[in-house]
Structure formats: C-alpha cells, structure tokens
Amino acid sequence: MTSPGLAQAVEAFQRGDLDQARSLAEQGLAASPSPPLEHLLGLIHCRQGDPARGVEHLRAAAEAEPGNAGFQVMLIRALVDCGHAEEVLAMPEPPSLSTPAGLALWQARAEAADSAGKSDLAADAWFKVAEARPGDWRALGHLGNALGNLNRWPEAAEALAEAARLNPGDPAVRAGAVSALLRAGLLHNALARYEEAEQAFRLAYSLDPANRAAIHHLGAALERTNRLGELAKLLDEAMAIGLAGDEFAFLFALRAWREGRVEEARELLSKADRDDDPVAWNALMVRIADRLGDFATAFEAAEAMNRAVIERAVPSEMREEWKRRAIAYRQEQHDLARMITPEWAARVPLLDEPSTGRIAFLVGFPRSGTTLLDTFLLGHPDITVLEEEQLVGKAAQGLKIKDLASATKSWVMGARARYLESLERLVDPGFHGVVVDKFPLDMAAAPLIEAMFPGAPIIFAQRHPCDVVLSGFMQSFGMVNFGDVRDAADYYDAMMKIWTASREAMKLNVHTVVYEDLVRSPETVLRPVVEFLGLEWADSVLDHQKTASKRGTIVTPSYDQVTEPVTTKPAGRWKRYRKQLEPVLPILLPWAEKLGY
C-alpha cells in the first residue's frame, strides 16, 4: 500500500522541486512510518548537498527492507559520498551476481573499494562485475585502473585495451589503455619477456599510432626481437604522418647499426638525447665506438652504461650497502672454492646413475659463447635446449653448495625429483632426445649436479678470460658483479676457482668447448660435442643462422650476434683494451695461462 504523500513527493522530486518533495515526504513520514518515504527523503537530502542527513534516512529504509537492493545501493553510495567507504567494505559481500540486484550491489561495493583506496578489493569486485556483464567497457576500465594501482600492469593493460576496443571513440579510455600497455611492456622488458613486451607495445601503437612513447618502445622491442624489417616499416610510418625525424634519432641509429651503416649510426646517435634512456644510449655507443676502433670512447660508454644501470635499479641511499653485499657475495664464492677439496667431495652423497641419460648441462662464465654453442646444438633434431631456467637452483631450494657435504642422500633424492618435475613441465613429452640444461653460472653448482646425476655430461664453454670479463662489463647485464671491470674480474676468478676445484675433486664428466676454436672451425669442434652427448652427427647443426631464425626470441645479450655469420673478430678483442684492463690483468692473465692461451 502506498504511503500517504508518497506519489506527490515522488512527482515533485522528479520535476526538480526538492523543497516541495522534502516537505511532502516529511509530512508523510509524520503521518505513518514508510521505508519508501525514508528512502526518498534520504535521496532528497543527498541531492541538496547534505549526504550525512541523507544517510540517516537511507539507512532506516535499508534496515526496514533488507532485501531491497535499490535501497542498499543508494545507502552505499551515500556512505561513500560521506567518506565512510570503509563501513561499506565491512558489510557482508553480496550473495550473488546472477541477478540484476546482486550485480548492482557488487558494482556499488567496487565503487566503495575504489573510494577507500583498497585496490585489491576493487580489482576483485570489478572483475566479478566485468565477468558477469560482458562488453561493459566501464567495468573493464575500472578493473584496469585497480590492477594498475596494484602494479599488475600486464593484467591492467589487457582490461584497459579491451575497454578501448569496446569504446573506441572515447579518448580518455584509449589514453588509459595506451599508458597501461606501455607500463606492461616495460615490465615485461625488465623481466626479459621480450615477446610479451613487443606485443604490449604493438597494441599500444595500434591504439595510438602518433604516440611517440609507443613508437619508441615498439621500435626498440622490434630490434630486440630481431624484427628489423618491421622496425624500418615503423619508422617509415612515423615519418609519413609528420613526426619529426630527430625525435626518433635513437631508433634510426639502431636501425643503421643493425644494417651495418656504422658511421651513420654514430652520427644519428649523437642527435638522440642520451638522458632519455642512458642505459640504451650508452649500450649502443659501446658497440658503435668499438666497431669504429674508438676504444677509449667505447670503454667510457660502458662505464656510463653501468652507472646508469645501477642508478635505475638501486635507490641512492642503498648503493653503498648494495656494493658491500656484492663484495660479501664474491667473498663467499672464494671461500667455497677453498672448501671444495677431495675430502669434502668424498662426503657429498651421490645418487645412483640417473634413470635417464637424456640430460646434459651447459655451463661457463657469461659471455663465453654459450648462446652461440646452444644455437648450433639446437640445429640437431635430437637436441633441445632449456635456456636460463635455473632448474638446478630451484631443485636446491636454498641449500648452499657449501652445505652439500652435510646433506643426506634422501635430500639429494628429493632435489633430483624436484628437478625432474620441473623438467617435465618444460619439455614436450613426445621429445625423446637429449635435453641440454643451459644455465652458465651453474658452473658453481657442479657439485649438486654431480650429486643428483652422477656422471651426467657437462659441456663447459671456455673463452679467453680477458675477453670474457671485458665482454661482460660492456653488456648492460644489470647484474651486480658486472658493473665495474674490477668486480667482473674478481667474480670470474671466484667462479673459475669453484669450477676447477669441483672438476678436480669430483672427477666430473666434462667436455670443454673453446670459443676461439668454435668460431674458427665450427664442425671440427661440434662433431666431438655431438658424440659426447651420445648422438649421431647431423649436418643441420652447422646452420646456426637458420636455427636462430626459428628459435624465437633470444633472451641473452647475444640476441643480435647469433643471427649473423660466425666470425673470429671477437677473439683477442681484449688486446685493444689492454690499457683499460691493466688493473685486472694480474688476476686474468694467470687464468689465461692455465687455460692454455
């Protein structure tokens, strides 16, 4: 039954006569309690700018009719307007999304979570709304914003890009999607997920082809994934719509470098603002100056690049502590090398021969040619390579190598089981050849490899120590021990001491591949490697360029080199930097002598 005065009050409210509507509603309430009139009076107070009084009436209506979703929704929105969003979030979650009423309550809860700054709750609620209401671009937009607040940029970008697709005419939605996609792409880049980064930047560019940041990041991603033809097309498209050439001088320099126009690349790079991305700018200058024989400039650029890497990754107040930790870590490695003796090795529990002979390991100090070698090996139909998966470290579950001699045989069995479980997830079950686990710095985990898989084949990639350290220092690794050439040399010294001690103490099953021999005569070096792995020779091993073109994105710094013809030019490169390497030669040259150089 309609309360007295309700119809008249509603009519006044709908025509905008709020004073008349309020008077009629108050008179009706004085005559008889009425949840609809309480609700209407609450709306009137909110409309007149007094949400606090509005909440009183809206709450009375909602409590009188708890099953009325409309009353609940308006109470929630009034509470949010009054700054009481936390009270809304303390209410029980709506029971269902299957009805319009339930969906409206979930949306109101999502709005309250947004207002309270509770992005995790907001993301959960907006996800439910978007899932229950396909095609709702507003819900997707809110979901994307909430995920962005949580720094979950890949998911945020997906939601916002879909919102932009559903509502292409809204510039704000499109701008939000582009911004999220760029952030997602940069996050993928930082995690070395280059294919995902390229896809995010490509989608951002498709939404806004005039967006300069999208062009820049997409161009860099195309070069990083060796899509040079697409990079050229992108730059042509940018010029066609009138974007200034100098704005993309870095991309033009990158293109010229990859196409072998080195002098032109240097001239173009000089027009680019190095402060836009000092890591990338200096990394390219390293390569250009080195190729042009300007070794002093190349080394200075490497120093600037590494400083920029540290400045980007480490807050200024943490840098001294960061350096101390790096020194302490390298000291631990030196200590471990001294610990690994035949007596220590005799206490390491070894399992029986591995149940499968299909696992081999590829180790070596970074920049020793492991990527070139694994690309050759991938050309064999019975070889697959796991690149940088760190399966040995995951199997160890935090146990340090120095404590391995105190481990039990059952622990080692558990470690092998964890390793094999991870391996199964990464290798096609139909593949019955040899799996090469390539993680270069597992050279320091050789004792654990031997404990889990006694006698397993280990390929050791060797290169002149001075070339290895120089090359590592001149790459933008972003690794703690490569920021300074002295640190890199000390790290090499520690890792090689661990490797040689492990090899001698545990009689490892090792085949050494010397980088300088590999680039000089690939077949001569590779035939014994294939035999070492227990396989028949296949001529396809030698076509590394074809293999590289089919293997997808290469995550190591050698991504651009393994797609080119093999050359002996990098061998002996260190001699051109002898002056700059002078402080570390007392560490490195004795190793060169031990290794036969």
XYZ file of C-alpha atoms in Angstrom:
597
model
C 0.000 0.000 0.000
C 1.400 3.419 -0.999
C 2.259 5.684 1.922
C 0.338 8.952 2.224
C 2.037 11.672 0.216
C 4.497 9.318 -1.496
C 3.180 9.756 -5.027
C 3.064 13.551 -4.689
C 6.530 13.659 -3.155
C 7.973 11.479 -5.936
C 6.359 13.692 -8.570
C 7.868 16.840 -7.002
C 11.260 15.133 -6.787
C 11.171 14.102 -10.439
C 10.352 17.632 -11.634
C 13.185 19.054 -9.528
C 11.164 20.781 -6.836
C 13.249 19.417 -3.974
C 11.817 21.708 -1.281
C 8.245 20.644 -2.092
C 9.306 16.977 -2.300
C 11.038 17.227 1.066
C 8.019 18.867 2.711
C 5.640 16.233 1.359
C 7.952 13.364 2.377
C 8.340 14.706 5.917
C 4.590 15.137 6.248
C 4.035 11.596 5.030
C 6.542 10.192 7.487
C 4.974 12.124 10.352
C 1.649 10.550 9.465
C 2.941 6.958 9.096
C 6.362 5.141 9.007
C 7.273 4.302 5.419
C 10.568 2.828 4.105
C 9.952 4.273 0.611
C 9.454 7.744 2.090
C 12.592 7.325 4.241
C 14.475 6.349 1.106
C 13.081 9.286 -0.864
C 13.878 11.738 1.929
C 17.426 10.388 2.040
C 17.802 10.969 -1.690
C 16.470 14.499 -1.324
C 18.982 15.388 1.399
C 21.806 13.946 -0.724
C 20.631 15.927 -3.743
C 20.515 19.089 -1.610
C 24.125 18.616 -0.534
C 23.608 17.060 2.885
C 24.659 13.412 2.470
C 25.142 12.921 6.217
C 21.421 13.521 6.904
C 20.641 11.587 3.765
C 22.478 8.552 5.166
C 20.244 8.558 8.268
C 17.088 8.171 6.190
C 18.634 5.829 3.631
C 19.916 3.580 6.429
C 16.443 3.496 8.024
C 14.904 2.445 4.710
C 17.560 -0.209 4.056
C 17.222 -1.688 7.545
C 13.440 -1.778 7.228
C 13.648 -3.619 3.879
C 16.992 -5.519 3.865
C 16.016 -7.401 0.717
C 15.565 -4.213 -1.311
C 18.739 -3.975 -3.408
C 17.862 -0.490 -4.630
C 17.762 0.799 -1.057
C 21.079 -0.924 -0.286
C 22.814 0.510 -3.347
C 21.777 4.098 -2.615
C 22.833 3.746 1.031
C 26.246 2.503 -0.090
C 26.712 5.414 -2.467
C 25.691 7.921 0.192
C 28.112 6.380 2.673
C 30.880 6.679 0.090
C 29.983 10.343 -0.501
C 30.234 10.907 3.260
C 33.701 9.362 3.391
C 32.526 6.118 5.027
C 33.599 3.689 2.308
C 35.324 1.520 4.930
C 31.932 0.908 6.543
C 30.641 -0.372 3.216
C 33.553 -2.785 2.864
C 32.862 -4.129 6.342
C 29.374 -5.192 5.215
C 28.884 -8.812 4.092
C 29.658 -9.394 0.423
C 26.594 -9.514 -1.851
C 25.420 -13.116 -2.116
C 25.117 -13.391 -5.873
C 25.995 -11.903 -9.239
C 23.298 -13.841 -11.062
C 20.562 -11.217 -10.640
C 20.465 -7.540 -11.644
C 20.088 -6.640 -7.973
C 23.128 -8.644 -6.937
C 25.185 -7.213 -9.783
C 24.212 -3.673 -8.782
C 25.347 -4.360 -5.209
C 28.705 -5.730 -6.403
C 29.223 -2.628 -8.536
C 28.426 -0.404 -5.553
C 30.940 -2.386 -3.495
C 33.536 -1.927 -6.233
C 32.935 1.832 -6.218
C 33.325 1.874 -2.424
C 36.615 -0.038 -2.676
C 37.848 2.469 -5.270
C 36.936 5.341 -2.965
C 38.638 3.711 0.033
C 41.809 3.116 -1.953
C 41.502 -0.636 -1.449
C 42.710 -1.606 -4.906
C 42.856 -5.320 -4.150
C 39.180 -5.379 -3.134
C 38.284 -3.072 -6.018
C 40.021 -5.335 -8.544
C 38.199 -8.374 -7.172
C 34.814 -6.651 -7.303
C 35.274 -5.066 -10.726
C 36.472 -8.405 -12.104
C 33.244 -10.027 -10.927
C 31.157 -7.228 -12.456
C 33.047 -7.336 -15.768
C 32.787 -11.121 -15.939
C 29.046 -11.049 -15.219
C 28.428 -8.202 -17.658
C 30.452 -8.943 -20.816
C 31.004 -5.910 -23.003
C 30.803 -3.397 -20.123
C 33.717 -1.174 -21.043
C 33.272 0.975 -17.944
C 33.690 -2.017 -15.639
C 36.754 -3.114 -17.606
C 38.167 0.392 -17.334
C 37.716 0.413 -13.565
C 39.193 -3.078 -13.350
C 42.227 -1.962 -15.335
C 42.742 1.082 -13.119
C 42.538 -1.016 -9.958
C 45.024 -3.541 -11.333
C 47.321 -0.699 -12.333
C 47.233 0.633 -8.769
C 48.470 -2.798 -7.721
C 51.282 -2.605 -10.324
C 49.770 -5.605 -12.085
C 50.370 -3.895 -15.392
C 50.050 -6.820 -17.816
C 46.571 -7.620 -16.456
C 45.674 -3.926 -16.244
C 46.723 -3.428 -19.856
C 44.594 -6.360 -21.000
C 41.482 -4.973 -19.302
C 42.026 -1.393 -20.473
C 42.829 -2.448 -24.028
C 39.581 -4.409 -24.163
C 37.721 -1.359 -22.806
C 39.267 0.748 -25.559
C 38.266 -1.826 -28.173
C 34.659 -1.786 -26.940
C 34.530 2.009 -26.809
C 36.962 3.266 -29.446
C 35.514 6.742 -29.552
C 36.497 7.718 -26.004
C 39.941 9.395 -25.994
C 40.309 9.035 -22.212
C 39.746 5.274 -22.361
C 42.205 4.964 -25.225
C 44.821 7.064 -23.423
C 44.456 4.962 -20.287
C 44.877 1.776 -22.298
C 47.986 3.066 -24.068
C 49.568 4.153 -20.787
C 48.892 0.762 -19.185
C 50.206 -1.110 -22.209
C 53.433 0.883 -22.162
C 53.896 0.143 -18.464
C 53.159 -3.529 -19.069
C 55.675 -3.628 -21.895
C 58.388 -2.058 -19.762
C 57.683 -4.566 -17.002
C 57.953 -7.452 -19.472
C 61.233 -5.965 -20.718
C 62.629 -5.796 -17.195
C 61.790 -9.492 -16.774
C 63.391 -10.380 -20.131
C 59.989 -11.363 -21.559
C 60.744 -9.680 -24.857
C 57.987 -11.250 -26.949
C 55.347 -10.135 -24.437
C 56.889 -6.661 -24.321
C 56.772 -6.362 -28.102
C 53.120 -7.421 -28.139
C 52.178 -4.836 -25.492
C 53.988 -2.027 -27.313
C 52.481 -3.109 -30.630
C 48.954 -2.936 -29.212
C 49.653 0.492 -27.701
C 50.847 1.674 -31.108
C 47.751 0.271 -32.832
C 45.554 2.289 -30.450
C 47.525 5.498 -30.954
C 49.885 5.475 -33.961
C 51.014 9.027 -33.174
C 52.068 8.250 -29.618
C 55.792 8.929 -29.507
C 56.477 6.715 -26.497
C 54.661 3.823 -28.157
C 56.731 4.254 -31.324
C 59.988 4.469 -29.392
C 59.361 1.416 -27.233
C 57.912 -0.648 -30.067
C 60.896 0.188 -32.247
C 63.365 -0.852 -29.556
C 61.388 -4.064 -28.974
C 61.378 -4.913 -32.677
C 65.149 -4.559 -32.778
C 65.493 -6.630 -29.608
C 63.459 -9.442 -31.183
C 65.400 -9.177 -34.472
C 62.407 -7.878 -36.476
C 64.472 -5.381 -38.433
C 62.130 -5.169 -41.424
C 59.272 -4.221 -39.123
C 61.455 -1.606 -37.424
C 62.119 0.012 -40.811
C 58.380 -0.043 -41.614
C 57.543 1.541 -38.254
C 59.959 4.414 -38.816
C 58.623 4.968 -42.323
C 55.087 5.142 -40.914
C 56.156 7.656 -38.272
C 57.737 9.888 -40.889
C 54.672 9.559 -43.149
C 52.406 11.119 -40.503
C 54.780 14.026 -39.975
C 56.579 13.072 -36.802
C 59.996 14.717 -36.536
C 62.919 12.523 -37.523
C 65.264 13.709 -34.767
C 62.718 12.618 -32.166
C 63.474 9.071 -33.178
C 67.168 9.539 -33.802
C 67.937 6.672 -31.431
C 65.743 4.262 -33.399
C 67.255 5.418 -36.688
C 70.714 4.917 -35.167
C 69.728 1.440 -34.033
C 68.455 0.606 -37.497
C 71.627 1.933 -39.166
C 73.778 -0.073 -36.757
C 71.954 -3.328 -37.454
C 72.190 -2.694 -41.188
C 75.954 -2.178 -40.976
C 75.990 1.597 -41.559
C 78.223 2.246 -38.564
C 79.402 5.810 -39.257
C 75.833 6.881 -39.967
C 74.686 5.159 -36.781
C 77.156 7.204 -34.736
C 76.031 10.456 -36.358
C 72.377 9.636 -35.722
C 73.071 8.599 -32.141
C 74.745 11.963 -31.489
C 71.386 13.616 -32.273
C 69.497 11.467 -29.756
C 69.061 12.667 -26.181
C 71.151 10.309 -24.080
C 69.221 11.332 -20.958
C 66.025 9.784 -22.340
C 67.477 6.325 -21.744
C 71.140 6.481 -20.711
C 71.429 2.703 -20.488
C 70.270 2.100 -24.064
C 72.124 5.143 -25.466
C 75.454 4.162 -23.945
C 74.970 0.467 -24.775
C 74.629 1.367 -28.442
C 77.587 3.749 -28.271
C 79.698 0.922 -26.830
C 79.031 -1.213 -29.894
C 79.425 1.597 -32.416
C 82.650 3.014 -30.962
C 84.141 -0.463 -30.620
C 83.401 -1.253 -34.270
C 84.942 2.062 -35.341
C 88.111 1.435 -33.335
C 87.447 4.230 -30.849
C 88.210 2.031 -27.865
C 88.563 4.770 -25.278
C 85.083 6.074 -26.102
C 83.666 2.563 -26.079
C 85.069 1.857 -22.611
C 83.869 5.213 -21.262
C 80.397 4.499 -22.649
C 80.439 1.095 -20.937
C 81.288 2.770 -17.628
C 78.439 5.280 -18.128
C 76.067 2.480 -19.108
C 76.830 0.505 -15.973
C 76.460 3.582 -13.768
C 73.068 4.213 -15.342
C 72.029 0.590 -14.751
C 72.823 0.974 -11.051
C 71.119 4.365 -10.807
C 67.989 2.929 -12.394
C 67.886 -0.198 -10.246
C 69.187 0.880 -6.849
C 67.999 3.883 -4.776
C 70.862 6.256 -3.986
C 70.671 5.600 -0.242
C 71.088 1.851 -0.868
C 74.079 1.895 -3.226
C 76.835 1.599 -0.648
C 75.031 -1.308 1.013
C 74.485 -2.832 -2.426
C 78.233 -2.708 -3.089
C 79.032 -4.219 0.310
C 76.660 -7.108 -0.338
C 78.269 -7.740 -3.725
C 81.732 -7.862 -2.151
C 80.465 -10.201 0.582
C 78.865 -12.485 -2.026
C 82.072 -12.781 -4.028
C 83.998 -13.484 -0.843
C 81.591 -16.349 -0.114
C 82.403 -17.792 -3.524
C 86.135 -17.554 -2.879
C 85.589 -19.294 0.464
C 83.544 -22.039 -1.220
C 86.313 -22.654 -3.757
C 88.788 -23.240 -0.928
C 86.333 -25.607 0.772
C 85.897 -27.902 -2.243
C 88.603 -30.499 -1.791
C 88.702 -34.234 -2.499
C 88.000 -34.831 1.215
C 84.951 -32.555 1.098
C 83.758 -34.150 -2.155
C 84.007 -37.625 -0.627
C 81.324 -36.654 1.907
C 78.849 -35.441 -0.747
C 76.067 -38.059 -1.096
C 75.828 -39.236 -4.702
C 72.790 -40.977 -6.116
C 72.930 -43.964 -8.406
C 73.349 -43.400 -12.113
C 70.495 -41.226 -13.387
C 67.424 -43.092 -14.551
C 67.676 -41.322 -17.885
C 70.683 -40.467 -19.991
C 68.853 -37.666 -21.740
C 70.001 -34.761 -19.514
C 73.188 -32.773 -20.151
C 74.350 -29.445 -18.776
C 75.919 -26.434 -20.497
C 77.854 -24.121 -18.191
C 80.502 -21.429 -18.461
C 81.162 -17.896 -17.347
C 78.755 -15.443 -19.050
C 79.928 -14.257 -22.476
C 81.915 -17.448 -23.077
C 79.908 -18.337 -26.181
C 77.194 -20.415 -24.546
C 74.438 -18.849 -26.653
C 76.279 -19.447 -29.913
C 77.002 -23.029 -28.863
C 73.429 -23.770 -27.811
C 72.169 -22.329 -31.099
C 74.399 -24.748 -33.011
C 73.194 -27.642 -30.856
C 69.548 -26.727 -31.352
C 70.031 -27.494 -35.010
C 70.250 -31.190 -34.126
C 66.843 -32.898 -34.355
C 67.537 -34.880 -31.175
C 68.629 -31.946 -29.001
C 66.537 -29.369 -27.205
C 67.983 -26.607 -25.044
C 66.495 -25.135 -21.872
C 67.767 -21.590 -21.712
C 68.281 -19.809 -18.380
C 65.615 -21.765 -16.469
C 67.772 -22.228 -13.315
C 66.414 -25.704 -12.625
C 69.405 -26.695 -10.501
C 68.955 -23.705 -8.214
C 65.243 -24.391 -7.858
C 65.929 -28.026 -7.009
C 68.317 -26.951 -4.244
C 65.553 -24.963 -2.501
C 68.018 -22.610 -0.877
C 70.598 -25.169 0.268
C 74.048 -23.663 -0.269
C 76.671 -25.711 -2.068
C 78.998 -25.406 0.936
C 76.452 -27.389 2.980
C 76.071 -30.161 0.407
C 78.577 -32.416 2.180
C 76.256 -32.391 5.209
C 73.129 -33.260 3.199
C 71.527 -36.692 3.324
C 71.067 -38.992 0.392
C 67.305 -38.667 0.812
C 67.611 -34.879 0.465
C 69.544 -35.321 -2.791
C 66.847 -37.730 -3.998
C 64.264 -35.046 -3.241
C 66.312 -32.453 -5.118
C 66.529 -34.732 -8.164
C 62.770 -35.351 -8.002
C 62.145 -31.596 -7.909
C 64.490 -31.123 -10.855
C 62.797 -33.810 -12.938
C 59.349 -32.461 -12.068
C 60.349 -29.012 -13.355
C 61.928 -30.593 -16.420
C 58.708 -32.390 -17.324
C 56.835 -29.089 -17.378
C 59.300 -27.573 -19.833
C 59.953 -30.381 -22.307
C 57.468 -31.782 -24.781
C 56.554 -35.280 -23.544
C 56.976 -36.546 -27.102
C 60.632 -35.475 -27.212
C 62.978 -38.414 -26.546
C 66.337 -36.861 -27.384
C 68.891 -35.069 -25.207
C 67.842 -32.103 -23.103
C 70.655 -29.586 -22.627
C 70.101 -27.510 -19.495
C 71.928 -24.263 -20.216
C 72.470 -22.032 -17.226
C 76.033 -20.678 -17.453
C 76.598 -19.910 -13.779
C 75.605 -23.441 -12.781
C 79.360 -23.909 -13.128
C 79.339 -23.015 -9.416
C 76.680 -25.661 -8.726
C 78.577 -28.524 -10.341
C 78.779 -30.490 -7.075
C 74.976 -30.540 -6.823
C 74.665 -31.559 -10.491
C 77.045 -34.442 -9.825
C 75.191 -35.436 -6.647
C 71.809 -35.555 -8.426
C 73.064 -37.018 -11.723
C 76.447 -38.723 -11.234
C 78.384 -38.834 -14.471
C 75.944 -36.576 -16.337
C 77.539 -34.914 -19.391
C 78.625 -31.342 -18.669
C 79.722 -29.101 -21.523
C 81.996 -26.309 -20.342
C 82.229 -23.235 -22.574
C 85.643 -21.616 -22.338
C 86.869 -18.281 -23.693
C 89.925 -16.140 -23.003
C 89.446 -14.685 -19.504
C 90.211 -11.135 -20.594
C 87.708 -11.304 -23.459
C 85.050 -12.784 -21.164
C 85.409 -10.126 -18.479
C 85.622 -7.283 -20.988
C 82.547 -8.519 -22.854
C 80.542 -8.949 -19.637
C 81.469 -5.451 -18.484
C 80.490 -3.956 -21.844
C 76.993 -5.511 -21.805
C 74.066 -3.939 -19.946
C 73.607 -7.092 -17.872
C 72.125 -5.289 -14.892
C 73.975 -7.868 -12.770
C 75.596 -6.861 -9.535
C 79.048 -8.252 -10.343
C 79.489 -6.710 -13.787
C 79.088 -3.010 -13.030
C 82.828 -2.458 -12.663
C 85.595 -4.243 -14.542
C 87.399 -4.982 -11.245
C 84.257 -6.593 -9.840
C 83.799 -8.627 -13.018
C 87.376 -9.891 -12.854
C 87.036 -10.819 -9.184
C 83.787 -12.652 -9.963
C 85.439 -14.560 -12.809
C 88.287 -15.525 -10.504
C 85.874 -16.858 -7.852
C 83.676 -18.796 -10.300
C 86.645 -20.376 -12.063
C 88.184 -21.423 -8.756
C 84.915 -23.138 -7.806
C 84.662 -24.814 -11.211
C 88.233 -26.108 -11.316
C 88.078 -27.284 -7.701
C 84.789 -29.104 -8.364
C 86.052 -30.653 -11.578
C 89.204 -31.988 -9.940
C 87.640 -33.095 -6.642
C 84.603 -34.830 -8.121
C 86.010 -36.147 -11.417
C 83.175 -34.588 -13.412
C 82.245 -35.860 -16.881
C 83.217 -32.713 -18.786
C 83.743 -31.808 -22.428
C 85.286 -28.361 -22.944
C 84.369 -26.214 -25.937
C 86.854 -23.435 -26.608
C 85.101 -20.393 -28.084
C 88.066 -19.366 -30.227
C 88.159 -22.838 -31.803
C 84.380 -22.889 -32.291
C 84.310 -19.679 -34.351
C 87.418 -20.724 -36.286
C 86.201 -24.208 -37.263
C 82.647 -24.984 -36.087
C 82.394 -28.522 -37.481
C 85.728 -29.576 -36.016
C 84.523 -28.525 -32.566
C 80.890 -29.606 -32.813
C 81.328 -33.185 -34.016
C 83.002 -34.264 -30.739
C 80.293 -32.428 -28.749
C 77.521 -34.337 -30.509
C 79.408 -37.585 -29.943
C 79.879 -36.667 -26.267
C 76.095 -36.394 -25.999
C 75.717 -39.897 -27.413
C 74.134 -38.818 -30.703
C 74.791 -39.303 -34.394
C 76.073 -36.321 -36.351
C 73.545 -34.159 -38.292
C 74.654 -31.545 -40.831
C 71.800 -29.295 -39.706
C 73.889 -28.488 -36.618
C 76.093 -26.216 -38.716
C 73.305 -23.922 -39.985
C 73.131 -21.813 -36.842
C 71.620 -18.808 -38.628
C 68.626 -20.850 -39.783
C 68.263 -22.312 -36.292
C 68.476 -18.856 -34.710
C 65.776 -17.524 -37.014
C 63.406 -20.299 -35.920
C 64.130 -20.412 -32.203
C 62.121 -17.317 -31.262
C 63.363 -14.537 -29.047
C 66.842 -14.993 -27.622
C 66.937 -13.709 -24.060
C 70.712 -13.372 -23.691
C 72.748 -10.292 -24.723
C 73.948 -12.234 -27.786
C 70.486 -11.948 -29.406
C 71.816 -9.951 -32.367
C 75.112 -11.815 -32.789
C 73.907 -15.410 -33.155
C 71.779 -14.425 -36.149
C 74.917 -13.320 -38.034
C 77.622 -15.390 -39.754
C 80.253 -16.805 -37.404
C 83.275 -14.510 -37.160
C 86.622 -14.680 -35.406
C 86.681 -10.899 -34.817
C 85.693 -11.063 -31.120
C 88.643 -13.342 -30.352
C 91.523 -11.353 -28.866
C 89.378 -8.244 -28.567
C 90.769 -7.571 -25.102
C 94.165 -6.624 -26.522
C 92.625 -3.459 -27.962
C 91.598 -2.514 -24.400
C 94.825 -3.506 -22.701
C 95.282 -0.034 -21.171
C 91.779 -0.047 -19.646
C 92.180 -3.647 -18.403
C 95.585 -3.045 -16.837
C 94.245 -3.122 -13.239
C 92.755 -6.619 -13.674
C 95.389 -8.320 -15.822
C 97.215 -9.703 -12.744
C 94.021 -11.645 -11.983
C 93.102 -12.702 -15.508
C 96.369 -13.491 -17.285
C 97.313 -16.314 -14.887
C 93.944 -17.893 -15.701
C 94.671 -17.460 -19.403
C 97.931 -19.361 -18.940
C 96.190 -22.163 -17.008
C 93.594 -22.492 -19.772
C 96.235 -22.764 -22.486
C 96.154 -19.301 -24.047
